[in-house]
Amino acid sequence: MRFGWLGLRPVALAAGLGVVVALGQAPLGAWYLSLPALAMLICLVGRSTAPVWAAWFGGAGYFAAALNWIVQPFMVDAARDGWMAPFALVLMAFGMALFWGLAGWFSRYSRSPMLAFAVALAASDLMRGYVLTGFPWALLGHIWIATPVAQLAAFVGPNGLSLLTVLVAAGLALRRPLPAGLAVLGLAVAWGYGFWALAQPMPADRGVTLRLVQPNAAQQAKWDPALARVFFDRLLSLTSAKPTPDLVIWPETSLPYVLDRHPEIGGMIAEAGNGAPVAIGMQRVDGDKAWNSLAVIAPDGMTRATYDKHHLVPFGEYIPFGDALFQWSNISAFASQLGNGYMAGPGPQLLDLGPKLGRALPLICYEAVFPQDLRGTERPDWLLQITNDAWFGHWTGPFQHAAQSQLRAIEQGLPLVRVGNTGVTAIYDARGRVTASLPFEISSYLDAGLPGALPVTTYARFGEIPVLLLLAALATALLRTQKRRKP
């Protein structure tokens, strides 16, 4: 039996190898399975007479396994939305795999198809972060986040880690002593550097206490009007516990009311704060427009500062091409409870919380996935992410999301505070290590100190420029001058 230009058996093998490559992603972090599987996939594509097909199905297997959490939002109201879940997973997997197919196409024009496919895979990871608003989730370099190798992100960022990953895998795929030896040596050097970096002394803590509030509101019940007061009272109770911290932080859209319509709520939150400011995730409304926002409630009950999320989730927080396009189908954005979607804020901005707490860069949920969203302002003193990952179940999605937040801390050399509705709620130091955390899916709070910041990193200063230059140089060197291979 044949499938297009490629036999059914190689297609199945490519997809299966893609699934194994995905095992390197959180929460498993099985890089020791992911790396050899990637090497075998590179070998398969490089030797295939139809590398585009092999790469595309390999990518489909990879993304289907890595992004399996995409079905969870459809299960929140399964009776209404459950039928769409398998279509979402298949479309997401094969859609993201188009980037891998493009890498397979590039390999046809190279002196070394295996190495060309590997380099193009790294380039496709970078492209995914920007094309059509970007989706840099499950990058190949993410398999190293739980290992010392992740410390290289301070120099080369996530796409540099992806390039390292594919070059090591390609060296193994070539199955010759010199490239295989160089691959092993390169990985050993990266690992050794990571151990050295983690052993270096860290700056002193900032000397403040933060309270991270995790209400654990189930997504199915989160917007039930009958339970709004239950969840609000839970937040107030966790906030008011003694002793009083320097700042209390609630997760994304945790406030079950619209603050602008209930001005008395600010006073209730301030009273619970016992003199500490309270940063809350909420929906902000102005007429028929709404924003996914973070507001800081001062001890006098007034709103000191507001930040509106600017990098929205397509179909989650807004409908691409406008709501009118989908009015016939009654489809609306999942996360928005006001109209069919949120408005985008003006862009990144710092929250000045005073001389003691310093300046924080707020990131609401999805924004922590994008390294570029951490640029565009002066350097903050720390990073603050609020999120609601209850949408994505309790198997893979929340932990992959948290792992990317961990990587942002390493890239920037800044501590990151992460507050989730159901978790993951944790504080990461400037090397990405967890200094304090709450168990997943419990209702509680965490009081912990804020770690200090490291000097500005190479990646924070130059972003993707070094990796782009290296990718361009490698691509130029690999382009074939002879007649291209036949498809």
XYZ file of C-alpha atoms in Angstrom:
487
model
C 0.000 0.000 0.000
C 1.256 3.484 -0.821
C 0.541 6.862 0.717
C 1.216 9.645 -1.762
C 4.932 9.593 -2.510
C 5.831 7.731 0.656
C 5.051 4.200 1.780
C 2.589 3.795 4.645
C 5.181 2.108 6.840
C 7.690 5.004 6.722
C 4.842 7.449 7.394
C 3.835 5.500 10.485
C 7.467 5.250 11.589
C 7.979 8.999 11.169
C 4.833 9.770 13.169
C 5.842 7.299 15.885
C 9.305 8.820 16.168
C 7.673 12.247 16.465
C 5.626 10.990 19.402
C 8.775 9.770 21.157
C 10.524 13.094 20.515
C 7.628 14.790 22.337
C 8.393 12.804 25.501
C 11.172 15.287 26.186
C 8.599 17.994 26.924
C 7.313 18.647 30.437
C 6.158 17.037 32.612
C 8.135 13.918 31.598
C 11.287 15.736 30.491
C 12.623 12.499 28.969
C 15.354 14.131 26.876
C 17.241 10.817 26.882
C 14.394 9.344 24.785
C 13.688 12.488 22.795
C 17.231 13.009 21.539
C 17.831 9.542 19.983
C 14.310 9.552 18.519
C 15.028 12.910 16.905
C 18.297 11.525 15.516
C 16.416 8.592 13.958
C 13.788 10.928 12.512
C 16.483 13.143 10.991
C 18.048 10.037 9.464
C 14.682 8.896 8.099
C 13.900 12.264 6.519
C 17.424 12.707 5.189
C 17.318 9.358 3.406
C 13.722 9.569 2.236
C 12.807 10.054 -1.402
C 9.901 12.178 -0.123
C 11.380 14.197 2.746
C 8.477 16.655 2.884
C 5.972 13.904 3.619
C 8.237 12.188 6.130
C 8.920 15.452 7.944
C 5.262 16.482 7.910
C 4.038 13.235 9.461
C 6.923 13.216 11.924
C 5.883 16.695 12.989
C 2.243 15.658 13.207
C 3.131 12.858 15.616
C 5.283 15.236 17.644
C 2.698 17.979 17.977
C -0.207 15.589 18.571
C 1.656 14.164 21.557
C 3.153 17.417 22.860
C -0.026 19.481 22.462
C -2.545 16.872 23.604
C -3.772 19.356 26.229
C -5.483 21.330 23.441
C -8.541 19.085 23.861
C -9.082 20.112 27.486
C -10.830 23.478 26.900
C -13.440 21.654 24.838
C -14.125 19.346 27.786
C -15.050 22.176 30.172
C -18.515 22.093 28.585
C -18.286 18.726 26.857
C -21.953 18.597 25.922
C -21.590 21.771 23.884
C -17.986 21.734 22.716
C -16.694 18.182 23.098
C -17.321 17.252 19.471
C -14.707 19.792 18.379
C -11.870 18.332 20.491
C -10.543 15.707 18.044
C -10.745 18.157 15.154
C -8.797 20.729 17.174
C -6.043 18.235 17.985
C -5.705 16.954 14.410
C -5.781 20.421 12.873
C -3.299 21.761 15.419
C -0.930 18.814 14.955
C -0.895 18.832 11.161
C -0.961 22.626 11.021
C 2.108 23.001 13.246
C 3.745 20.132 11.349
C 3.721 22.255 8.200
C 6.779 23.986 9.631
C 8.522 20.601 9.788
C 7.371 19.849 6.250
C 8.996 23.089 5.151
C 12.207 21.931 6.825
C 11.951 18.664 4.897
C 11.579 20.623 1.665
C 14.733 22.604 2.430
C 16.695 19.387 2.969
C 16.188 18.485 -0.715
C 18.470 21.333 -1.759
C 21.459 20.572 0.436
C 24.780 18.784 0.189
C 23.911 17.115 3.509
C 20.145 16.440 3.721
C 20.260 15.283 7.347
C 22.161 18.314 8.564
C 20.034 20.620 6.407
C 16.819 19.182 7.826
C 18.155 19.629 11.344
C 19.122 23.265 10.799
C 15.799 23.984 9.106
C 13.980 22.444 12.081
C 15.701 24.943 14.365
C 14.760 27.744 11.975
C 11.154 26.514 11.967
C 11.074 26.698 15.770
C 12.103 30.330 15.539
C 9.517 31.022 12.825
C 6.745 29.521 14.926
C 7.329 32.224 17.511
C 6.335 34.971 15.092
C 4.203 33.696 12.175
C 0.462 34.475 12.550
C 0.967 36.048 16.028
C 3.278 33.170 16.961
C 3.039 29.912 18.883
C 6.488 28.942 20.233
C 5.136 26.109 22.386
C 6.924 22.736 22.526
C 10.119 23.998 20.933
C 12.706 21.265 20.533
C 15.013 23.155 22.876
C 12.430 22.910 25.660
C 13.499 19.329 26.358
C 16.438 20.777 28.344
C 14.484 23.052 30.702
C 14.732 20.673 33.662
C 18.467 20.092 33.079
C 21.615 22.198 33.531
C 21.765 22.662 29.736
C 18.944 25.223 30.081
C 21.462 27.700 31.535
C 22.708 28.323 27.994
C 19.429 30.166 27.391
C 20.972 33.169 29.129
C 23.169 33.465 26.020
C 21.190 32.020 23.137
C 17.557 31.868 24.299
C 15.103 29.067 23.522
C 15.895 28.963 19.812
C 19.575 28.598 20.537
C 18.671 25.571 22.645
C 16.687 24.217 19.708
C 19.676 24.678 17.416
C 21.911 22.843 19.895
C 19.362 20.029 20.104
C 19.089 19.452 16.367
C 22.840 19.704 15.774
C 23.527 17.090 18.447
C 20.802 14.848 17.011
C 22.131 15.337 13.473
C 25.640 14.432 14.603
C 24.275 11.167 15.977
C 22.159 10.587 12.850
C 25.179 10.795 10.564
C 26.606 7.726 12.330
C 30.218 8.627 11.695
C 32.837 8.888 14.441
C 33.732 12.558 13.985
C 30.236 14.136 13.922
C 28.961 11.757 16.589
C 31.952 12.558 18.789
C 31.491 16.281 18.296
C 27.797 15.933 19.147
C 28.530 14.131 22.407
C 31.316 16.572 23.249
C 29.096 19.576 22.566
C 26.353 18.250 24.799
C 28.877 17.442 27.538
C 30.280 20.980 27.393
C 26.763 22.439 27.596
C 25.967 20.235 30.564
C 29.232 21.144 32.278
C 28.656 24.842 31.791
C 25.177 24.469 33.273
C 26.551 22.778 36.391
C 29.142 25.533 36.744
C 26.559 28.313 36.335
C 24.237 26.764 38.910
C 27.106 26.578 41.399
C 27.851 30.310 41.211
C 26.778 32.562 44.117
C 23.431 34.298 43.747
C 22.527 37.896 44.625
C 20.792 38.515 47.939
C 17.019 38.334 48.128
C 15.164 41.601 47.772
C 14.046 41.511 51.395
C 10.300 41.449 50.798
C 7.617 38.836 51.363
C 5.113 38.008 48.648
C 1.857 36.138 49.205
C 0.816 33.994 46.250
C -2.875 33.087 46.430
C -4.063 29.920 44.687
C -7.887 29.677 44.967
C -8.222 26.440 42.952
C -11.504 27.401 41.274
C -12.520 24.615 38.889
C -13.025 25.943 35.375
C -16.498 24.414 35.123
C -17.586 26.414 38.183
C -15.376 29.496 37.898
C -17.999 31.692 36.199
C -21.092 30.252 37.897
C -22.925 33.299 39.367
C -24.151 31.171 42.263
C -20.540 30.430 43.273
C -19.064 33.883 42.673
C -19.298 34.900 46.332
C -17.853 31.550 47.417
C -14.731 32.066 45.326
C -14.464 35.743 46.271
C -14.692 34.953 49.994
C -12.052 32.265 49.513
C -9.701 34.813 47.959
C -10.353 37.310 50.760
C -9.765 34.679 53.443
C -6.445 33.578 51.950
C -5.420 37.215 51.540
C -6.167 38.226 55.144
C -4.068 35.553 56.886
C -1.442 36.882 59.296
C 1.343 37.913 59.259
C 0.839 40.574 56.605
C 3.159 40.296 53.558
C 4.497 43.164 51.459
C 2.351 42.248 48.430
C -0.510 39.841 47.794
C -0.983 38.411 44.291
C -4.122 36.777 42.876
C -4.151 34.757 39.621
C -5.540 35.663 36.216
C -9.259 36.626 36.060
C -9.645 35.504 39.670
C -11.997 38.331 40.592
C -15.487 36.968 39.777
C -16.985 40.467 39.549
C -16.359 43.474 37.334
C -14.570 45.977 39.540
C -15.850 48.993 37.610
C -19.447 47.942 38.289
C -18.888 47.202 41.980
C -16.682 49.973 43.403
C -17.136 48.669 46.948
C -15.061 45.606 46.087
C -11.828 47.626 46.136
C -12.390 48.455 49.783
C -13.143 44.827 50.652
C -9.916 43.680 48.997
C -7.915 46.414 50.726
C -9.361 45.452 54.098
C -8.359 41.830 53.540
C -4.875 42.987 52.581
C -4.307 44.454 56.071
C -2.260 47.317 54.677
C -0.546 45.383 51.885
C -1.288 46.162 48.228
C -3.093 43.389 46.369
C -2.414 42.605 42.683
C -5.513 41.004 41.189
C -6.345 39.379 37.867
C -9.667 40.675 36.587
C -11.765 41.609 33.575
C -11.768 45.348 32.934
C -14.744 46.845 31.103
C -15.319 50.117 29.300
C -18.661 50.235 27.525
C -18.882 47.263 25.188
C -15.123 46.615 25.334
C -13.326 44.333 27.773
C -9.711 43.561 28.654
C -7.944 40.762 30.471
C -6.173 42.837 33.091
C -4.052 43.022 36.204
C -4.824 45.756 38.719
C -3.013 46.747 41.905
C -5.382 47.649 44.750
C -3.728 50.043 47.199
C -4.329 49.886 50.978
C -6.875 52.702 50.625
C -8.979 50.602 48.239
C -8.098 52.621 45.158
C -6.625 51.115 41.988
C -2.988 52.156 41.904
C -2.055 50.705 38.493
C -3.591 48.644 35.704
C -2.047 46.498 32.998
C -4.038 45.139 30.037
C -2.870 41.948 28.370
C -1.656 42.694 24.857
C -0.717 39.271 23.423
C -4.056 37.493 23.255
C -4.795 33.825 22.582
C -6.438 33.276 19.165
C -9.840 31.621 19.639
C -9.209 31.614 23.390
C -9.467 35.347 23.984
C -10.454 36.702 20.602
C -11.701 35.400 17.280
C -9.276 36.052 14.410
C -10.685 38.109 11.527
C -13.475 39.461 13.719
C -16.423 38.029 15.581
C -18.811 38.657 12.688
C -17.165 35.861 10.735
C -18.293 33.334 13.324
C -21.696 34.686 14.295
C -23.417 32.037 12.184
C -21.779 29.222 14.156
C -22.326 30.679 17.637
C -18.578 30.229 18.312
C -17.052 32.668 20.784
C -13.703 33.024 22.499
C -13.322 30.461 25.278
C -11.735 32.614 27.968
C -13.746 35.787 27.606
C -16.944 36.035 29.609
C -17.789 39.479 28.257
C -18.886 39.531 24.628
C -16.987 37.377 22.151
C -13.474 38.437 23.023
C -11.043 40.761 24.718
C -9.358 43.861 23.397
C -5.548 43.870 23.237
C -3.671 46.239 25.512
C -1.092 48.714 24.151
C 1.947 46.546 24.890
C 4.461 45.631 27.595
C 4.710 48.021 30.515
C 6.309 48.089 33.936
C 4.417 48.273 37.218
C 6.226 50.521 39.695
C 5.383 49.037 43.095
C 7.540 51.420 45.115
C 11.179 51.421 46.237
C 10.861 48.279 48.341
C 9.095 46.015 45.834
C 10.663 47.613 42.777
C 9.402 47.444 39.201
C 7.707 44.305 37.932
C 7.008 43.328 34.334
C 3.523 41.755 34.302
C 2.816 38.786 32.051
C -0.722 37.474 31.861
C -0.889 33.753 31.052
C 0.046 33.248 27.386
C 2.437 36.212 27.339
C 5.055 34.227 29.264
C 5.356 31.880 26.258
C 6.904 34.640 24.124
C 10.467 35.789 24.887
C 9.869 38.873 22.752
C 7.085 39.975 25.106
C 9.736 40.534 27.765
C 11.388 43.208 25.652
C 10.148 46.682 24.857
C 10.545 48.251 28.297
C 13.407 49.213 30.564
C 14.774 46.261 32.498
C 12.441 45.307 35.365
C 13.524 44.128 38.796
C 11.432 40.973 38.523
C 8.845 39.214 36.378
C 5.246 38.621 37.472
C 3.074 36.061 35.720
C -0.558 35.507 36.642
C -2.392 32.704 34.888
C -5.423 30.433 34.842
C -4.316 27.024 33.595
C -7.457 25.298 34.824
C -8.484 25.345 31.151
C -5.812 22.789 30.342
C -6.440 20.016 32.838
C -3.842 18.527 35.136
C -1.691 16.319 32.943
C 0.609 18.210 30.547
C -0.535 21.738 29.636
C -0.033 23.548 32.964
C 3.400 22.004 33.455
C 4.605 22.841 29.952
C 3.390 26.391 30.502
C 5.238 26.622 33.828
C 8.415 25.215 32.279
C 8.419 28.020 29.735
C 8.039 30.554 32.544
C 11.062 28.949 34.189
C 13.006 29.434 30.971
C 12.044 33.130 30.832
C 13.746 33.612 34.222
C 16.963 32.032 32.921
C 16.913 34.020 29.678
C 16.511 37.337 31.455
C 18.518 36.654 34.610
C 15.511 37.787 36.616
C 13.366 36.132 39.286
C 9.895 35.169 38.109
C 6.832 34.927 40.331
C 4.079 32.701 38.932
C 0.582 32.620 40.412
C -1.935 30.154 38.960
C -5.590 29.548 39.729
C -5.038 25.798 40.136
C -1.247 25.960 39.788
C 1.554 25.820 38.923
C 2.166 28.487 41.605
C 5.868 29.007 42.269
C 8.773 31.426 42.560
C 11.820 30.933 40.328
C 15.184 32.542 40.973
C 17.253 34.152 38.234
C 18.708 30.741 37.302
C 15.251 29.220 36.907
C 15.356 27.202 40.128
C 12.186 26.822 42.188
C 12.673 28.581 45.520
C 9.106 28.060 46.773
C 5.948 26.456 45.412
C 2.445 25.245 46.215
C 1.138 21.759 45.432
C -0.970 21.571 42.309
C -4.777 21.845 42.564
C -5.123 22.842 46.202
C -6.664 25.973 47.686
C -3.976 27.720 49.715
C -1.463 30.556 49.791
C 2.301 30.756 49.814
C 4.397 33.370 51.613
C 7.939 33.559 50.257
C 10.763 35.976 49.646
C 11.599 37.534 46.288
C 15.021 36.419 44.942
C 17.511 38.924 43.616
C 18.350 39.656 39.982
C 21.500 38.788 38.046
C 23.212 41.247 35.672
C 21.581 41.661 32.279
C 22.123 38.552 30.145
C 23.459 38.306 26.614
C 20.082 37.090 25.398
C 18.261 39.965 27.089
C 20.620 42.377 25.360
C 20.704 40.928 21.836
C 17.652 38.671 21.595
C 17.546 36.348 18.573
C 20.183 38.194 16.518
C 23.116 35.811 17.225
C 20.999 32.714 16.501
C 19.571 34.283 13.339
C 23.062 35.035 12.063
C 24.239 31.512 12.842
C 21.181 29.962 11.161
C 21.730 32.121 8.083
C 25.382 31.100 7.896
C 24.564 27.403 8.271
C 21.745 27.571 5.707
C 24.020 29.287 3.191
C 26.746 26.704 3.707
C 24.301 23.838 3.312
C 22.550 25.003 0.167
C 23.341 22.635 -2.644
C 25.001 24.029 -5.733
C 24.561 20.809 -7.707
C 21.330 19.617 -9.243
C 18.692 19.081 -6.564
C 17.487 15.616 -5.662
C 14.403 14.328 -7.381
C 11.279 14.230 -5.207
